Amino acid sequence: MWKETAGETTRLPGVEAWEEEREGFRVSTVKVLSPEGARELGKPEGTYVTLMLSGLLRREESAFPRAVTALAAELRPLLPPGEGGVLVVGLGNRSITPDAVGPLCADHILVTRHLIHQAPEHFGAFRPVAALAAGVLGTTGMESGEMVAALVEKISPACVIAVDALASRSLGRVCRTVQLSDTGIVPGSGVGNDRFALNKETLGVPVIALGVPTVVDAATLCADVLAGAGLSECDPSVLGEAAAGVIVTPREIDSQVSDLSKVLGYGINQALQKDLSLADLEMLLS
Amino acid sequence: MWKETAGETTRLPGVEAWEEEREGFRVSTVKVLSPEGARELGKPEGTYVTLMLSGLLRREESAFPRAVTALAAELRPLLPPGEGGVLVVGLGNRSITPDAVGPLCADHILVTRHLIHQAPEHFGAFRPVAALAAGVLGTTGMESGEMVAALVEKISPACVIAVDALASRSLGRVCRTVQLSDTGIVPGSGVGNDRFALNKETLGVPVIALGVPTVVDAATLCADVLAGAGLSECDPSVLGEAAAGVIVTPREIDSQVSDLSKVLGYGINQALQKDLSLADLEMLLS
Amino acid sequence: MWKETAGETTRLPGVEAWEEEREGFRVSTVKVLSPEGARELGKPEGTYVTLMLSGLLRREESAFPRAVTALAAELRPLLPPGEGGVLVVGLGNRSITPDAVGPLCADHILVTRHLIHQAPEHFGAFRPVAALAAGVLGTTGMESGEMVAALVEKISPACVIAVDALASRSLGRVCRTVQLSDTGIVPGSGVGNDRFALNKETLGVPVIALGVPTVVDAATLCADVLAGAGLSECDPSVLGEAAAGVIVTPREIDSQVSDLSKVLGYGINQALQKDLSLADLEMLLS
Amino acid sequence: MWKETAGETTRLPGVEAWEEEREGFRVSTVKVLSPEGARELGKPEGTYVTLMLSGLLRREESAFPRAVTALAAELRPLLPPGEGGVLVVGLGNRSITPDAVGPLCADHILVTRHLIHQAPEHFGAFRPVAALAAGVLGTTGMESGEMVAALVEKISPACVIAVDALASRSLGRVCRTVQLSDTGIVPGSGVGNDRFALNKETLGVPVIALGVPTVVDAATLCADVLAGAGLSECDPSVLGEAAAGVIVTPREIDSQVSDLSKVLGYGINQALQKDLSLADLEMLLS
């Protein structure tokens, strides 16, 4: 979980936190720099970035290219140095709309690993990129982590970029933020239940995680409402029962998931292939 | 809105209400028989049937054919007498999952109007059926009611069957009930906002409505939770703010909408083409 | 059918024909100006324009905006004068890829008819546009011409723009040309069989047709090959038998149909809403 | 390529061939039993079965269950003995209709590998099955063979079942036959170009291949026509030029690929999970 404000974290020992603006979007960064900081915040040492894309939803002019540029700029410093190969993994279930961000993002990745060998005269200067929509345990019979581990052993990328939908504690963040981190991810923390972590320990290479909250669970929504109604302490079983098996999403979830997936895919492309413009990408991907 | 129990309505003057079981599913029927009854219940004179398909979700054996048979049996008495032509209209937005029940149902309708002329030797005994997924105002620029009225004038069916997604007051009903009525429908009472009524007054022919609740709005969910927490009176603006622009659906909304659309389509087919078995329908529709 | 070269037609009485270049694409125009010309060419008096989009396929830089601009420029003079309402109709079957150009194009139309009433302060200066993917006889039970006629009576547009897939005599034209005319269209001259004409006689308003060849029938392909092999005279039944029930399409038909539908939709939008840039359209349509 | 008739092969040394009927469908089997037979037929030692599903297209009553039963019966003897785990791989490109048979088939596979651990009380008696739609080189940057090899190393199945679309020499076979073999497969012999073989040598476990011809290339079609026209010898460059980049498919390719994928998936399920009826499968898969 992500701290709501930079202010309260910045005073902790072994933690640095700040806010800034990038391309007109608010960016909040938290760096956990020591075991003490990790204990305090309850998450591993590493960098955690939240990019607020609120303008995108309002369809402000040029919001798409600005969002892509901002995401690429935040992603680049999280990547390991060098120009080694990258495996981009889209986690989640393509046929459940709010869980489809990962697979849809994978569809927008500029895949170059094979082209570098097939047409070195055109693609020799590109960074090698492979992409996978890993599917989910229920439709493949394999943990997505298991599948990614097998491919990492086979093709030996320098790092993995994993994209997944998340559940959020806050309605205000849903479909409006991208959360980046260099500490890996546990697939299915959004809609599913998958529990095989993807990180440097399990895969042997750094894992950069990109997550987008697309659902709030009903219990969270209700807790917010109860708090708003001045009833902050209540029997959690009441919430649980009302909320079992339901999800809360924006009314426009289909189009928002589609838009965000494209921002993520193009942002990753621009971070990895530094000299490509958005127009180049459109042409290469269409 | 539908009365929660038959018991409380049955004592009203000009109203009859009862519950029964059909193919293992619970069916609740309310008949509004007089202007007095209409005033009491706040809805027009006519018949209102709620079919509870709870077993379907649990994937009980044979649930699909039983649901189709039950729906056909409840639908038949609502149709006007005779074997005149029928226009089946799927209302709602195909690209918003919980609003797609109508368009998806239209895909399962056995369309025969043209075949009766093209191949009378095979289809002469069929009831003429046309089908339309009417789209929504935002993508066609036309009210779906306007579009249906134009087609009714052109092809003069004996009645219209209109299928739509609904918003429900109750989580327990979502994706588990079909609501039938012979008094017409106002498109978009579910996810959208469309307000041109489809009924005998506007179209000139009887309109049988089939509705499936697929969403609960967040305010409803929260009110349920607050009530459960013993806080039944609260500031509605609190609810409204938390709930603006979000919807609450079952986690499995994509597959449930798909399943229900097929039950609706096949149930309509079986009600209209009385001598066709489910196997016949599968063959004709595939 | 369209004359292969302007040269041979230009000498006919009552016919004018010429070629020019627009935005880097070749444009061929034939005007049939008299009953005599109509008899000679075997098609009604009117204007017939063929836009060759060959560069689009090769993904040349800026091919998309140039194609949109060229299409809009060719379409504008075919529209009746004034700023009256327009009904854009996408003909064909969405679930048969080479027949889906019309329905997919309709998805890209900027629909404004309802907005002009809902939000005159923002949309008062827009031309009123409605759009319909009319479906096909087999899935609606209604001729698409019958459906369009009903809607034209209801909403009284100043003209209809009808978009359809075509079958071509020539492999070289498939997915590379747009054919425009102000004389209407017979739906289903492509993959389907529908035969209710859409034109000023049947609808009472001018019908501008936009057609894209997406298939060559196998007999045509074989005849081309036989001719190439020096065997121009052969038993047509041989061709017919080999070709029954099969179609010939480009290998990349799915992506080409998708690309062309977007060019058509945006070209229509730019012709109808003169002051909108491509960027404006992207924002309004997303 | 598959011999057209059993008669001509049966006289070869080291080859056995016969035809029979199964569930009303014609089945042709060729067994290559010695290196001499392999040399004669130009394919490796093993069993090659062609199941003719012609009735399915004509929508004969009960054609679907009969096709599933016939396919399961032909597949079972090709599987290695025992009840070890199986990895089903759908090869091909989901977004090119005639190449989508493999991925669509994978969607119909009853995946059990994870359930056996999660719920042994219900699934302990099931054979462990995993499934993968491997994607294509152009969208993943990885050869599908490379990806399958990685997963085989990771999850150690007893065998792989690989499903792919094929190109056929004969229009009469397209979308009407299933070709089974226990000698593996080269992905992309259909529409694509992928060349990493999947067989016991490359993967270390037996590979059972199921192929469905869905396209005829245009050169083949033309050669057939030329032969029919009595011109059997002609300049192949003529054919090549007319045929470059085009494919020939049945007009109803979308629905036929969808139907065949379901037959393949259900046939595989019934071969692997011997005690499941079709009704059981429908319930477990829906």
PDB file of N, CA and C in Angstrom, chain B residues 160-195:
ATOM      1  N   VAL B 160     -43.592  -5.814 -29.522  1.00  0.00           N
ATOM      2  CA  VAL B 160     -42.153  -5.626 -29.344  1.00  0.00           C
ATOM      3  C   VAL B 160     -41.741  -6.302 -28.044  1.00  0.00           C
ATOM      4  N   ILE B 161     -40.622  -7.030 -28.088  1.00  0.00           N
ATOM      5  CA  ILE B 161     -40.017  -7.529 -26.853  1.00  0.00           C
ATOM      6  C   ILE B 161     -38.733  -6.738 -26.653  1.00  0.00           C
ATOM      7  N   ALA B 162     -38.648  -6.013 -25.538  1.00  0.00           N
ATOM      8  CA  ALA B 162     -37.485  -5.157 -25.290  1.00  0.00           C
ATOM      9  C   ALA B 162     -36.676  -5.721 -24.126  1.00  0.00           C
ATOM     10  N   VAL B 163     -35.371  -5.879 -24.343  1.00  0.00           N
ATOM     11  CA  VAL B 163     -34.490  -6.473 -23.341  1.00  0.00           C
ATOM     12  C   VAL B 163     -33.487  -5.428 -22.890  1.00  0.00           C
ATOM     13  N   ASP B 164     -33.320  -5.264 -21.589  1.00  0.00           N
ATOM     14  CA  ASP B 164     -32.413  -4.223 -21.109  1.00  0.00           C
ATOM     15  C   ASP B 164     -31.767  -4.642 -19.786  1.00  0.00           C
ATOM     16  N   ALA B 165     -30.624  -4.053 -19.522  1.00  0.00           N
ATOM     17  CA  ALA B 165     -29.996  -4.183 -18.203  1.00  0.00           C
ATOM     18  C   ALA B 165     -30.648  -3.187 -17.252  1.00  0.00           C
ATOM     19  N   LEU B 166     -30.712  -3.535 -15.998  1.00  0.00           N
ATOM     20  CA  LEU B 166     -31.303  -2.658 -14.997  1.00  0.00           C
ATOM     21  C   LEU B 166     -30.307  -2.395 -13.871  1.00  0.00           C
ATOM     22  N   ALA B 167     -30.538  -1.320 -13.157  1.00  0.00           N
ATOM     23  CA  ALA B 167     -29.864  -1.131 -11.879  1.00  0.00           C
ATOM     24  C   ALA B 167     -30.802  -1.672 -10.798  1.00  0.00           C
ATOM     25  N   SER B 168     -30.239  -2.283  -9.794  1.00  0.00           N
ATOM     26  CA  SER B 168     -31.064  -2.872  -8.740  1.00  0.00           C
ATOM     27  C   SER B 168     -30.832  -2.152  -7.428  1.00  0.00           C
ATOM     28  N   ARG B 169     -31.848  -2.208  -6.588  1.00  0.00           N
ATOM     29  CA  ARG B 169     -31.679  -1.700  -5.231  1.00  0.00           C
ATOM     30  C   ARG B 169     -30.954  -2.709  -4.358  1.00  0.00           C
ATOM     31  N   SER B 170     -30.909  -3.967  -4.833  1.00  0.00           N
ATOM     32  CA  SER B 170     -30.474  -5.036  -3.941  1.00  0.00           C
ATOM     33  C   SER B 170     -29.347  -5.852  -4.558  1.00  0.00           C
ATOM     34  N   LEU B 171     -28.230  -5.938  -3.859  1.00  0.00           N
ATOM     35  CA  LEU B 171     -27.118  -6.758  -4.323  1.00  0.00           C
ATOM     36  C   LEU B 171     -27.553  -8.192  -4.596  1.00  0.00           C
ATOM     37  N   GLY B 172     -28.456  -8.698  -3.777  1.00  0.00           N
ATOM     38  CA  GLY B 172     -28.863 -10.093  -3.888  1.00  0.00           C
ATOM     39  C   GLY B 172     -29.560 -10.415  -5.197  1.00  0.00           C
ATOM     40  N   ARG B 173     -30.072  -9.390  -5.891  1.00  0.00           N
ATOM     41  CA  ARG B 173     -30.785  -9.635  -7.130  1.00  0.00           C
ATOM     42  C   ARG B 173     -29.892  -9.526  -8.356  1.00  0.00           C
ATOM     43  N   VAL B 174     -28.739  -8.911  -8.195  1.00  0.00           N
ATOM     44  CA  VAL B 174     -27.899  -8.586  -9.352  1.00  0.00           C
ATOM     45  C   VAL B 174     -27.431  -9.850 -10.072  1.00  0.00           C
ATOM     46  N   CYS B 175     -27.688  -9.904 -11.363  1.00  0.00           N
ATOM     47  CA  CYS B 175     -27.318 -11.039 -12.217  1.00  0.00           C
ATOM     48  C   CYS B 175     -27.968 -12.341 -11.771  1.00  0.00           C
ATOM     49  N   ARG B 176     -29.018 -12.264 -10.995  1.00  0.00           N
ATOM     50  CA  ARG B 176     -29.689 -13.481 -10.553  1.00  0.00           C
ATOM     51  C   ARG B 176     -31.173 -13.475 -10.846  1.00  0.00           C
ATOM     52  N   THR B 177     -31.709 -12.375 -11.380  1.00  0.00           N
ATOM     53  CA  THR B 177     -33.146 -12.331 -11.632  1.00  0.00           C
ATOM     54  C   THR B 177     -33.429 -11.831 -13.043  1.00  0.00           C
ATOM     55  N   VAL B 178     -34.580 -12.251 -13.568  1.00  0.00           N
ATOM     56  CA  VAL B 178     -35.115 -11.658 -14.789  1.00  0.00           C
ATOM     57  C   VAL B 178     -36.478 -11.091 -14.433  1.00  0.00           C
ATOM     58  N   GLN B 179     -36.700  -9.846 -14.831  1.00  0.00           N
ATOM     59  CA  GLN B 179     -37.962  -9.191 -14.519  1.00  0.00           C
ATOM     60  C   GLN B 179     -38.738  -8.998 -15.809  1.00  0.00           C
ATOM     61  N   LEU B 180     -39.941  -9.544 -15.859  1.00  0.00           N
ATOM     62  CA  LEU B 180     -40.769  -9.469 -17.069  1.00  0.00           C
ATOM     63  C   LEU B 180     -41.999  -8.624 -16.777  1.00  0.00           C
ATOM     64  N   SER B 181     -42.429  -7.889 -17.783  1.00  0.00           N
ATOM     65  CA  SER B 181     -43.654  -7.119 -17.616  1.00  0.00           C
ATOM     66  C   SER B 181     -44.266  -6.850 -18.977  1.00  0.00           C
ATOM     67  N   ASP B 182     -45.581  -6.680 -19.004  1.00  0.00           N
ATOM     68  CA  ASP B 182     -46.248  -6.372 -20.274  1.00  0.00           C
ATOM     69  C   ASP B 182     -46.589  -4.886 -20.378  1.00  0.00           C
ATOM     70  N   THR B 183     -45.883  -4.064 -19.593  1.00  0.00           N
ATOM     71  CA  THR B 183     -46.217  -2.633 -19.574  1.00  0.00           C
ATOM     72  C   THR B 183     -45.133  -1.753 -20.188  1.00  0.00           C
ATOM     73  N   GLY B 184     -44.158  -2.374 -20.841  1.00  0.00           N
ATOM     74  CA  GLY B 184     -43.142  -1.563 -21.507  1.00  0.00           C
ATOM     75  C   GLY B 184     -41.952  -1.248 -20.627  1.00  0.00           C
ATOM     76  N   ILE B 185     -41.080  -0.372 -21.115  1.00  0.00           N
ATOM     77  CA  ILE B 185     -39.804  -0.128 -20.454  1.00  0.00           C
ATOM     78  C   ILE B 185     -39.313   1.272 -20.805  1.00  0.00           C
ATOM     79  N   VAL B 186     -38.544   1.846 -19.899  1.00  0.00           N
ATOM     80  CA  VAL B 186     -37.823   3.075 -20.208  1.00  0.00           C
ATOM     81  C   VAL B 186     -36.350   2.715 -20.383  1.00  0.00           C
ATOM     82  N   PRO B 187     -35.827   2.797 -21.622  1.00  0.00           N
ATOM     83  CA  PRO B 187     -34.435   2.384 -21.847  1.00  0.00           C
ATOM     84  C   PRO B 187     -33.483   3.145 -20.935  1.00  0.00           C
ATOM     85  N   GLY B 188     -32.428   2.479 -20.539  1.00  0.00           N
ATOM     86  CA  GLY B 188     -31.370   3.152 -19.808  1.00  0.00           C
ATOM     87  C   GLY B 188     -31.666   3.371 -18.341  1.00  0.00           C
ATOM     88  N   SER B 189     -32.654   2.684 -17.801  1.00  0.00           N
ATOM     89  CA  SER B 189     -32.815   2.794 -16.357  1.00  0.00           C
ATOM     90  C   SER B 189     -31.664   2.073 -15.650  1.00  0.00           C
ATOM     91  N   GLY B 190     -30.867   1.301 -16.438  1.00  0.00           N
ATOM     92  CA  GLY B 190     -29.693   0.648 -15.880  1.00  0.00           C
ATOM     93  C   GLY B 190     -28.522   1.608 -15.812  1.00  0.00           C
ATOM     94  N   VAL B 191     -27.576   1.449 -16.707  1.00  0.00           N
ATOM     95  CA  VAL B 191     -26.346   2.235 -16.661  1.00  0.00           C
ATOM     96  C   VAL B 191     -26.495   3.609 -17.320  1.00  0.00           C
ATOM     97  N   GLY B 192     -27.300   3.680 -18.370  1.00  0.00           N
ATOM     98  CA  GLY B 192     -27.380   4.913 -19.161  1.00  0.00           C
ATOM     99  C   GLY B 192     -28.394   5.918 -18.641  1.00  0.00           C
ATOM    100  N   ASN B 193     -28.814   6.824 -19.499  1.00  0.00           N
ATOM    101  CA  ASN B 193     -29.681   7.911 -19.055  1.00  0.00           C
ATOM    102  C   ASN B 193     -30.849   8.198 -19.997  1.00  0.00           C
ATOM    103  N   ASP B 194     -31.006   7.344 -20.975  1.00  0.00           N
ATOM    104  CA  ASP B 194     -31.980   7.508 -22.024  1.00  0.00           C
ATOM    105  C   ASP B 194     -33.398   7.528 -21.434  1.00  0.00           C
ATOM    106  N   ARG B 195     -34.308   8.384 -21.955  1.00  0.00           N
ATOM    107  CA  ARG B 195     -35.588   8.532 -21.275  1.00  0.00           C
ATOM    108  C   ARG B 195     -36.833   8.460 -22.154  1.00  0.00           C
TER     109      ARG B 195
END
